[in-house]
Coordinates of N, CA and C in Angstrom, one line a residue:
X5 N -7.0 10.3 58.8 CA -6.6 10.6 57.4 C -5.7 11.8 57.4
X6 N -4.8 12.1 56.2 CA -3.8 12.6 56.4 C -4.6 14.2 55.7
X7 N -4.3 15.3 56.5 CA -4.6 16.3 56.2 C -4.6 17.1 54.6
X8 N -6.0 17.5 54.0 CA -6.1 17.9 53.0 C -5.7 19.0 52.5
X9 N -5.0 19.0 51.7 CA -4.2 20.4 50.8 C -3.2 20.7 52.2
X10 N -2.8 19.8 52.8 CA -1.4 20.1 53.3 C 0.1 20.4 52.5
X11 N 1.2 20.6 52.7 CA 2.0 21.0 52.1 C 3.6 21.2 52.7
X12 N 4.4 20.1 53.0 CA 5.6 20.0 53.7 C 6.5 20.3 52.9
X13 N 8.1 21.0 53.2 CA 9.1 21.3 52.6 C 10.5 20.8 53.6
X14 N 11.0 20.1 53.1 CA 12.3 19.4 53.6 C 13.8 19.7 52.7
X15 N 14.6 19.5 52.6 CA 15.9 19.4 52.3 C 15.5 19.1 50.8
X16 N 15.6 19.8 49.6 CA 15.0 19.3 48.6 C 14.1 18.7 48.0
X17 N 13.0 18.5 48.9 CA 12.0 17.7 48.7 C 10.6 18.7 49.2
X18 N 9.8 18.7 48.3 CA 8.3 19.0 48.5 C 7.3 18.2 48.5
X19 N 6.5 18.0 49.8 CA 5.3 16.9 50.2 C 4.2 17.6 50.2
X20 N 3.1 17.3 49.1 CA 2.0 17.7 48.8 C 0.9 16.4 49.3
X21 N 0.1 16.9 50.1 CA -1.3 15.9 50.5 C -2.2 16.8 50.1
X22 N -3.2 15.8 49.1 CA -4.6 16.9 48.5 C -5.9 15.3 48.8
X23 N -6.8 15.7 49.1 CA -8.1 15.0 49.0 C -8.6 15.1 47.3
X24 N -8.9 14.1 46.9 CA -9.4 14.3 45.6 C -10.6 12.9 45.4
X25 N -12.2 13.4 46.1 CA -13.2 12.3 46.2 C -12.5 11.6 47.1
X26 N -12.8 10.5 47.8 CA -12.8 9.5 48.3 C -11.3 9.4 48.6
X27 N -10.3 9.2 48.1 CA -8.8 9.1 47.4 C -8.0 10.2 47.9
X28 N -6.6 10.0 49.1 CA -5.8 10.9 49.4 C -4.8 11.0 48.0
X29 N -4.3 11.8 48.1 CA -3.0 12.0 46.8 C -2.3 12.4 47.6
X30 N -0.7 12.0 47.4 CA 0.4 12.2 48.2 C 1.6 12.1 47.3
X31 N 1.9 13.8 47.0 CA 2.8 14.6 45.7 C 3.9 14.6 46.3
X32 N 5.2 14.0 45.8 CA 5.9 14.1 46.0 C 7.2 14.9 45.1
X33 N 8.2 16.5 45.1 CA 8.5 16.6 44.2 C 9.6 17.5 44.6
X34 N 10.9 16.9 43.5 CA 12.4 17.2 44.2 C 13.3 16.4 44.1
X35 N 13.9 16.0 45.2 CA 15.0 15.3 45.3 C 14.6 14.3 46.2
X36 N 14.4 12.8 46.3 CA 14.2 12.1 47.3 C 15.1 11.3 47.8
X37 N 15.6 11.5 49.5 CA 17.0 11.0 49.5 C 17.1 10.6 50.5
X38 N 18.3 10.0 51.7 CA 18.6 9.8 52.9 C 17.9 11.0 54.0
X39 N 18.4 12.1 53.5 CA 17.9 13.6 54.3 C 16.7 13.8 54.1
X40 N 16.0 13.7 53.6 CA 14.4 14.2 53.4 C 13.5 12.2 53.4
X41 N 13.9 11.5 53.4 CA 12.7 10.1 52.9 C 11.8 10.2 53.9
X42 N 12.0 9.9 55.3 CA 11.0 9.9 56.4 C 10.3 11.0 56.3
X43 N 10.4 12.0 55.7 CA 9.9 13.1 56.0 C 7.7 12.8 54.8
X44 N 8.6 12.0 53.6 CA 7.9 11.2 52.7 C 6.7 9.9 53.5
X45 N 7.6 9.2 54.1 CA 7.2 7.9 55.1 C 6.4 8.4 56.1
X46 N 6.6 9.3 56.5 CA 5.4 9.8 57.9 C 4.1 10.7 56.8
X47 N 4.3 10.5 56.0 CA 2.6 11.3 55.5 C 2.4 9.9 55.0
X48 N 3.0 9.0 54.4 CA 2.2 7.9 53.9 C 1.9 7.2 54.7
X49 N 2.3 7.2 56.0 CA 2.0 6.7 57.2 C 0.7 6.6 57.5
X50 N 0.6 8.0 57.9 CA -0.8 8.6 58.2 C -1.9 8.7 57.0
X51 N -1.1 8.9 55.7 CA -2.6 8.2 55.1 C -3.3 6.8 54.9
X52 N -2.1 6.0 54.8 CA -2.3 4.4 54.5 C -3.5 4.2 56.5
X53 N -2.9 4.7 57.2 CA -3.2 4.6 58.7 C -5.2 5.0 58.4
X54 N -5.3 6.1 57.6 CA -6.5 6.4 57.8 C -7.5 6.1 57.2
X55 N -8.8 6.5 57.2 CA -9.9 5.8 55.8 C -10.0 6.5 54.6
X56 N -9.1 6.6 53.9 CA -9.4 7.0 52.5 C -9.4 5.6 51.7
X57 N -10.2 6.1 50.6 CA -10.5 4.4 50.5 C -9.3 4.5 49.4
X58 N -8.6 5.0 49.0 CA -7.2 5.3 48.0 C -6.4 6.0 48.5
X59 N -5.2 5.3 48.4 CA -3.7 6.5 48.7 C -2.9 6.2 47.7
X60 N -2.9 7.5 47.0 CA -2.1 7.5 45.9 C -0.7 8.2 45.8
X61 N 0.2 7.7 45.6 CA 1.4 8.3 45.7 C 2.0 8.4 44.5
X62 N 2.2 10.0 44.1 CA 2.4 10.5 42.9 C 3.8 11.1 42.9
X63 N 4.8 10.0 42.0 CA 6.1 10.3 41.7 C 6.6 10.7 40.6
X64 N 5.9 11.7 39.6 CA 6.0 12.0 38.6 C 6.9 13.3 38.9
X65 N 6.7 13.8 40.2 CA 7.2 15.5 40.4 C 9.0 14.9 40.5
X66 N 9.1 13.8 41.3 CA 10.6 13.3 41.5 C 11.5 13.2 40.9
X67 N 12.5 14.3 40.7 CA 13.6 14.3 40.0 C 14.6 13.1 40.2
X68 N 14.8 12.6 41.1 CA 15.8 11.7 42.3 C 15.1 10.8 43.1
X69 N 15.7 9.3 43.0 CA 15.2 8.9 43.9 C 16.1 7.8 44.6
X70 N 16.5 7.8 46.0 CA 17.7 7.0 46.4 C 17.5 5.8 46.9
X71 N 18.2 5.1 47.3 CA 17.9 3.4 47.5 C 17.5 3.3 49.1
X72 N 17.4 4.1 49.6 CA 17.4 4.6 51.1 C 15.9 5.2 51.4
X73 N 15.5 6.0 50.0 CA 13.7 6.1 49.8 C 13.1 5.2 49.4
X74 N 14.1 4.3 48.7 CA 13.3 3.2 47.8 C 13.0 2.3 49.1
X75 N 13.5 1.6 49.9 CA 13.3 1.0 50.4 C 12.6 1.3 52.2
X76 N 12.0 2.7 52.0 CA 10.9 3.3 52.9 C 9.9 2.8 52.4
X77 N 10.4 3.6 50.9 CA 8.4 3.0 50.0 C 8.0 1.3 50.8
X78 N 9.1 0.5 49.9 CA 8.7 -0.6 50.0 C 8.4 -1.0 51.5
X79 N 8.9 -0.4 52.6 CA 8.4 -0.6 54.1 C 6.8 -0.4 53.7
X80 N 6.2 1.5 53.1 CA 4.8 1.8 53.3 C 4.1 1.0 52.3
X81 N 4.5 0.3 51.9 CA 3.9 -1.0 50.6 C 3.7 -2.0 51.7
X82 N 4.4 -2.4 52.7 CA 3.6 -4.0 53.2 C 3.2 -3.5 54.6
X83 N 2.8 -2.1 54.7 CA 2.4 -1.5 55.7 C 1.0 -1.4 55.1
X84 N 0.8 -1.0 53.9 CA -0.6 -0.9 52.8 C -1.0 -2.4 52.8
X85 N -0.6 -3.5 52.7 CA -1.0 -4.8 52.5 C -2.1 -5.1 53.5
X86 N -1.1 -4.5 54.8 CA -2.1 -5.0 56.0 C -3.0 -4.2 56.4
X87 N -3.4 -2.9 55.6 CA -4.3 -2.0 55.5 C -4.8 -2.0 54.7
X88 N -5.6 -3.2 54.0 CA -6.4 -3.0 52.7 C -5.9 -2.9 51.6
X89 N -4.5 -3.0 51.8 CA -3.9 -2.7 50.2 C -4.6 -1.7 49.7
X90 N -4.4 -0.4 50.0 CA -4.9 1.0 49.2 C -4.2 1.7 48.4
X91 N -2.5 1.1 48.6 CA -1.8 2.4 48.2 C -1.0 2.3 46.5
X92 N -1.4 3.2 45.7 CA -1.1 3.0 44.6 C 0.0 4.0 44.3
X93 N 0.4 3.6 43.3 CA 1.9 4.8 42.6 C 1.6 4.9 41.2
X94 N 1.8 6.2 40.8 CA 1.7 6.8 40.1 C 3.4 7.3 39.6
X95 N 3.6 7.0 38.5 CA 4.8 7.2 38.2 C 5.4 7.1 36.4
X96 N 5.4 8.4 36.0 CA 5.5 8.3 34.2 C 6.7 7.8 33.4
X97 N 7.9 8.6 34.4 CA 9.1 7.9 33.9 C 9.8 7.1 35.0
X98 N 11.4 6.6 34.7 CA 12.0 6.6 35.7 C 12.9 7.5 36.3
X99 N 13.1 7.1 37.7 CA 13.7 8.6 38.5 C 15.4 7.8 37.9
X100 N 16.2 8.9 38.2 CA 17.7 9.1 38.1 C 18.3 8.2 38.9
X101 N 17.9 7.7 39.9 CA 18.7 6.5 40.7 C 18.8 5.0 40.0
X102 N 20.9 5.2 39.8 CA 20.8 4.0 39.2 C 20.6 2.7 39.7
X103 N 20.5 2.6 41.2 CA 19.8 1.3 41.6 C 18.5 0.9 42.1
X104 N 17.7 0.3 42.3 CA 16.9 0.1 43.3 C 15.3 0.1 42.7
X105 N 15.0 1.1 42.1 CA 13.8 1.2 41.8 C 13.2 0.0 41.0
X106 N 14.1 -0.9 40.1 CA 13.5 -2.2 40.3 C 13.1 -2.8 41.3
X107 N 14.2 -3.1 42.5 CA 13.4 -3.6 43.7 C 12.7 -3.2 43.9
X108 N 11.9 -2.4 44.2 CA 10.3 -1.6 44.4 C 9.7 -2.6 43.6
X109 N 9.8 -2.4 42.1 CA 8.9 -3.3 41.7 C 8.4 -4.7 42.0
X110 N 9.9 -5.5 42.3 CA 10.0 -6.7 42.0 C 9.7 -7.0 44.1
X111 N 10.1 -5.8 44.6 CA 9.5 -6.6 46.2 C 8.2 -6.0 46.9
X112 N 7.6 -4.6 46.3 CA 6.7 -3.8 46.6 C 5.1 -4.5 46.5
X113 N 5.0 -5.9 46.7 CA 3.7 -6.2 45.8 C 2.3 -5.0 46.4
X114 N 2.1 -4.7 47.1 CA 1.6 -3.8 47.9 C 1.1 -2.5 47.3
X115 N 2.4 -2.7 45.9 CA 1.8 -1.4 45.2 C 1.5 -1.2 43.6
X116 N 0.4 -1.0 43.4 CA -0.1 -1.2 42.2 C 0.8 -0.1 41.1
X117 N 2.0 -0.5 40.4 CA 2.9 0.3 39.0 C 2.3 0.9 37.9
X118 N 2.3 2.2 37.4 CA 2.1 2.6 36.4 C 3.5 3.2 35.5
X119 N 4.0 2.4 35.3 CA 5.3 2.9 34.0 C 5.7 1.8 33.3
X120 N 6.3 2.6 32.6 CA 6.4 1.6 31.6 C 8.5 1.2 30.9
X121 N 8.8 1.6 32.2 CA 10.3 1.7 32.1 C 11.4 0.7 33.4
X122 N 12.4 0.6 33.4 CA 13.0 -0.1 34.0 C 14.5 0.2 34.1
X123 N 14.5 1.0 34.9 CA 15.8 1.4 34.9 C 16.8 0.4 35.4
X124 N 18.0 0.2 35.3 CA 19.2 -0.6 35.5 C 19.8 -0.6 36.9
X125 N 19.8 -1.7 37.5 CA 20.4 -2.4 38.6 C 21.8 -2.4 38.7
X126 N 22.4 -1.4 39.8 CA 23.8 -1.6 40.1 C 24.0 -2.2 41.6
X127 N 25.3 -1.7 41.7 CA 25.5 -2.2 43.3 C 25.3 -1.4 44.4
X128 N 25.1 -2.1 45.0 CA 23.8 -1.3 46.2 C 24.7 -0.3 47.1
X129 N 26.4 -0.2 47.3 CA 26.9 0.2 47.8 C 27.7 1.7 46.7
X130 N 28.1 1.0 46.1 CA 29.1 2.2 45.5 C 28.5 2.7 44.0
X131 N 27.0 2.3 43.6 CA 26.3 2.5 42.5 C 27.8 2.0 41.2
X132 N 28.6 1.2 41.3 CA 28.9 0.4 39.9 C 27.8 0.0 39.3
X133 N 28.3 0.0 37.8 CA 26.9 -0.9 37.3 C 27.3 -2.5 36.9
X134 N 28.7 -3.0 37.6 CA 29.6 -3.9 37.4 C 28.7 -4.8 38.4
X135 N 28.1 -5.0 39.5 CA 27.6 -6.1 40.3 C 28.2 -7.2 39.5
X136 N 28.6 -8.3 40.3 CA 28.4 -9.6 40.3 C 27.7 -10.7 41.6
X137 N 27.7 -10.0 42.7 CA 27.5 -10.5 43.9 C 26.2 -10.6 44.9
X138 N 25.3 -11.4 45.1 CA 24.6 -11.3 45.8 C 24.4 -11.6 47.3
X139 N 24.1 -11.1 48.2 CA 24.0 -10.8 49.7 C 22.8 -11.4 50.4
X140 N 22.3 -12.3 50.8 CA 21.0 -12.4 51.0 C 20.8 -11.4 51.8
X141 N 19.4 -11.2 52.4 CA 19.3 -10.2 53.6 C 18.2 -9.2 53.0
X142 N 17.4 -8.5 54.3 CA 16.2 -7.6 54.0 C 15.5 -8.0 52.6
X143 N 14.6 -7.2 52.1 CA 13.7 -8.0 51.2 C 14.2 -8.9 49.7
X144 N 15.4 -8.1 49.5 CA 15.8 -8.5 48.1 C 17.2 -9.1 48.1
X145 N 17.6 -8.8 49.1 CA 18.9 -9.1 49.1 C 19.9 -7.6 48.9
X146 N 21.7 -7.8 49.0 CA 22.6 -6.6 48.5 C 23.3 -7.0 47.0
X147 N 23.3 -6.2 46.3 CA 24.3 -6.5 45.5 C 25.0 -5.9 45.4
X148 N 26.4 -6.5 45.1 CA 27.3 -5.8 45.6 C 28.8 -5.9 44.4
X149 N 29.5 -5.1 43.6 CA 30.6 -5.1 43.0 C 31.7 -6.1 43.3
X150 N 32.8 -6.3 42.7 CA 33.9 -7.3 42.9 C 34.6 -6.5 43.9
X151 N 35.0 -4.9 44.3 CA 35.6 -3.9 45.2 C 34.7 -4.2 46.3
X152 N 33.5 -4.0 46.5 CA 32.9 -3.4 47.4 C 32.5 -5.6 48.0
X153 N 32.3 -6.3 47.7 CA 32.3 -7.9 47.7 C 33.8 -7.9 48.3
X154 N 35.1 -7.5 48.5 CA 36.0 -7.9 49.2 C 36.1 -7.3 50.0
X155 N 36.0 -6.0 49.8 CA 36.0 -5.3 51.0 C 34.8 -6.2 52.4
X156 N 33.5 -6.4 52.0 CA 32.8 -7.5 52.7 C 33.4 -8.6 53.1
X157 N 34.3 -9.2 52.4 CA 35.1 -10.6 52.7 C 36.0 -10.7 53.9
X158 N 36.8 -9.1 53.8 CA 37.2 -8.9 54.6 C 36.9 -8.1 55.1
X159 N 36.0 -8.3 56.1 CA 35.3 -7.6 57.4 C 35.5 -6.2 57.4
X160 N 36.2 -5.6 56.0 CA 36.9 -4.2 56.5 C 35.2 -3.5 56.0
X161 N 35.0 -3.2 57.5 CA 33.8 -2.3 57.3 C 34.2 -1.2 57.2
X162 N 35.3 -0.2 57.3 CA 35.3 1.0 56.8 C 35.9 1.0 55.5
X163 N 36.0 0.4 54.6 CA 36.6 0.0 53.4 C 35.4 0.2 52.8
X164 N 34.6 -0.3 53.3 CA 33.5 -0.3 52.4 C 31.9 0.8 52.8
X165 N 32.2 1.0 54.2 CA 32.1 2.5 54.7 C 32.1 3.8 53.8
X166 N 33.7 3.8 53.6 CA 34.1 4.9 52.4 C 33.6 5.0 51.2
X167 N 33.3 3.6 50.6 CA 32.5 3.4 49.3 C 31.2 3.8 49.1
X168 N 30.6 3.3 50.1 CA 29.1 4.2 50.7 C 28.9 5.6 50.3
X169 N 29.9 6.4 51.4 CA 30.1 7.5 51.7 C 30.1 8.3 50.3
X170 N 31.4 8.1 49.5 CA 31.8 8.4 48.6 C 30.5 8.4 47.2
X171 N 29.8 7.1 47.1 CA 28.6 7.3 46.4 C 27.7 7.7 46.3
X172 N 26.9 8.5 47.7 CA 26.1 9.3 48.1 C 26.6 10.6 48.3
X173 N 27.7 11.0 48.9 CA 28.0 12.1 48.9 C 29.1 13.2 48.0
X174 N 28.8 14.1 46.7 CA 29.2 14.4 45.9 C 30.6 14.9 46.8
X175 N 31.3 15.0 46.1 CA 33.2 15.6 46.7 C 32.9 16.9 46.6
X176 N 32.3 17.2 47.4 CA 32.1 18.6 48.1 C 31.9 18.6 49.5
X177 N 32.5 19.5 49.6 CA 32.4 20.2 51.5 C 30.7 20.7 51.5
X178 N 29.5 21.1 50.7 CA 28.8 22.1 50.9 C 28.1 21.4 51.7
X179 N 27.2 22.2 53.1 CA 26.5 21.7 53.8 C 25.2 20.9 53.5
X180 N 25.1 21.6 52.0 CA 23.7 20.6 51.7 C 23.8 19.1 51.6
X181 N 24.9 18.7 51.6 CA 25.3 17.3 51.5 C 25.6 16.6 52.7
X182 N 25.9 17.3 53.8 CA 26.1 17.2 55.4 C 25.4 15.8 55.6
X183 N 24.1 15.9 55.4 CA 23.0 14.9 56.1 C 23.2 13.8 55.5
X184 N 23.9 13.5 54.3 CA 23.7 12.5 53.7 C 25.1 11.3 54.1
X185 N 26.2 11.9 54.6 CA 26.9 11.4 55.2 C 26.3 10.6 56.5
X186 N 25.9 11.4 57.2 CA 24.9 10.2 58.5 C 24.4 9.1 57.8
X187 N 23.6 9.8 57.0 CA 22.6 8.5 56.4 C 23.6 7.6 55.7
X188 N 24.5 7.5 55.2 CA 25.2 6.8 54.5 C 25.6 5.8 56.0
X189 N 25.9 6.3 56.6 CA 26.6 5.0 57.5 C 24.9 4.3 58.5
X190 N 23.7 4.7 57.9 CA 22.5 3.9 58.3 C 22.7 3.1 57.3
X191 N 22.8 3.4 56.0 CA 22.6 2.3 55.3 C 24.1 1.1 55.2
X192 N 25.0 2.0 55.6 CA 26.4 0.7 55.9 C 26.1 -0.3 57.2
X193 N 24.9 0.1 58.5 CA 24.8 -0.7 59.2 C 23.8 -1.2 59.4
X194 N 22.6 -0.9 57.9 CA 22.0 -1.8 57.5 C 22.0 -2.9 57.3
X195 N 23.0 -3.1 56.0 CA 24.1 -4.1 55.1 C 24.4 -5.0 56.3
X196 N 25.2 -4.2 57.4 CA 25.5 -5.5 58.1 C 24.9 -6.2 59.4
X197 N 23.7 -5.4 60.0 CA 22.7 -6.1 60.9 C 21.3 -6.8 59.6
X198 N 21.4 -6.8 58.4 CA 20.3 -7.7 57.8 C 21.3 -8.9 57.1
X199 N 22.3 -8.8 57.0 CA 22.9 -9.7 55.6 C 22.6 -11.0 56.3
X200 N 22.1 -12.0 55.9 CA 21.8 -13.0 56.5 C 22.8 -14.4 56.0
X201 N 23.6 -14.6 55.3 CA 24.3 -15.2 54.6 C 24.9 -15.0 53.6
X202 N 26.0 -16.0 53.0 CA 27.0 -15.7 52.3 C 27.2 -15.0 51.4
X203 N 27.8 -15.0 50.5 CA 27.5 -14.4 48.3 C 27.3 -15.4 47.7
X204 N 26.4 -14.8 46.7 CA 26.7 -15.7 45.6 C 26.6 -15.3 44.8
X205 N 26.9 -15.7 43.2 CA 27.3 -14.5 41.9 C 25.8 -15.0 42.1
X206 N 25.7 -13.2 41.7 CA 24.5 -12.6 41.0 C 24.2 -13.2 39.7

């Protein structure tokens, strides 16, 4: 079980694990992003891993949440399935990331929702909120803009590299943004070791 009244600090992000009865709680509060998610994924790791008969994961503290944590969660969601399905979310509004956090919903079955909100689905690459295109591949599929969809048509993977890059990483030189550049090109070679087949309009 994952250590009680523990307390991690990452790149904008604060990881609180508290025991409360029976039930781990796993506080999450800050910024959740490329640079800090695993850091998230390895405590729900180890709690979903141990005997609490609840793991609760509390995203109420989360200012931000990126499509690159969204789709950790949903890894420790069918990681929870085959552990008893314990792991629940806690969550009052929605976070600032304009993609993804539907997918959670709609691919997470693993995790029991408490909100009552639905924030808006863009494209998975350059956050437009223009999508037309769908990608099969990993749990939900990509969706992907009419720019960021040709750039795919034509193989130009740094065309669409840049688009990545550029959407995750604010036009600043400051180091705090450093890490997010790596992670941008995990998730451009995501896209293209999962895509499993053609487009189709969204």
């Amino acid at each position: 079980m994952g250590t009680s009244g523990q307390t991690l600090e990452d790149v904008n992000l604060t990881v609180r694990v508290e025991q409360d009865g029976e039930a781990l709680v796993v506080r999450a509060f800050g910024e959740l992003d490329f640079s800090n998610a695993k850091t998230l994924e390895a405590e729900l790791r180890r709690a979903i891993g141990g005997d609490a008969s609840e793991v609760i994961l509390d995203l109420r503290g989360a200012s931000f949440i990126d499509l690159a944590a969204l789709r950790g969660l949903l890894l420790m969601a069918k990681q929870s399935l085959r552990n008893g399905d314990r792991l629940r979310l806690l969550r009052a509004t929605a976070p600032k990331e304009r993609s993804g956090f539907q997918r959670l919903r709609e691919g997470a079955d693993g995790i029991s929702h408490q909100t009552n909100t639905r924030p808006a689905v863009s494209c998975d690459f350059c956050r437009s909120p223009r999508f037309r295109w769908r990608y099969p591949g990993a749990s939900r599929g990509w969706l992907a803009c009419d720019r960021c969809h040709a750039a795919i048509q034509a193989e130009d993977r740094e065309a669409l590299l840049g688009r990545v890059v550029l959407a995750l990483v604010p036009r600043s030189l400051s180091d705090r943004y450093a890490p997010r550049r790596n992670q941008a090109r995990e998730l451009h070679e995501q896209f293209w070791s999962t895509r499993s087949g053609p487009a189709e309009l969204a």
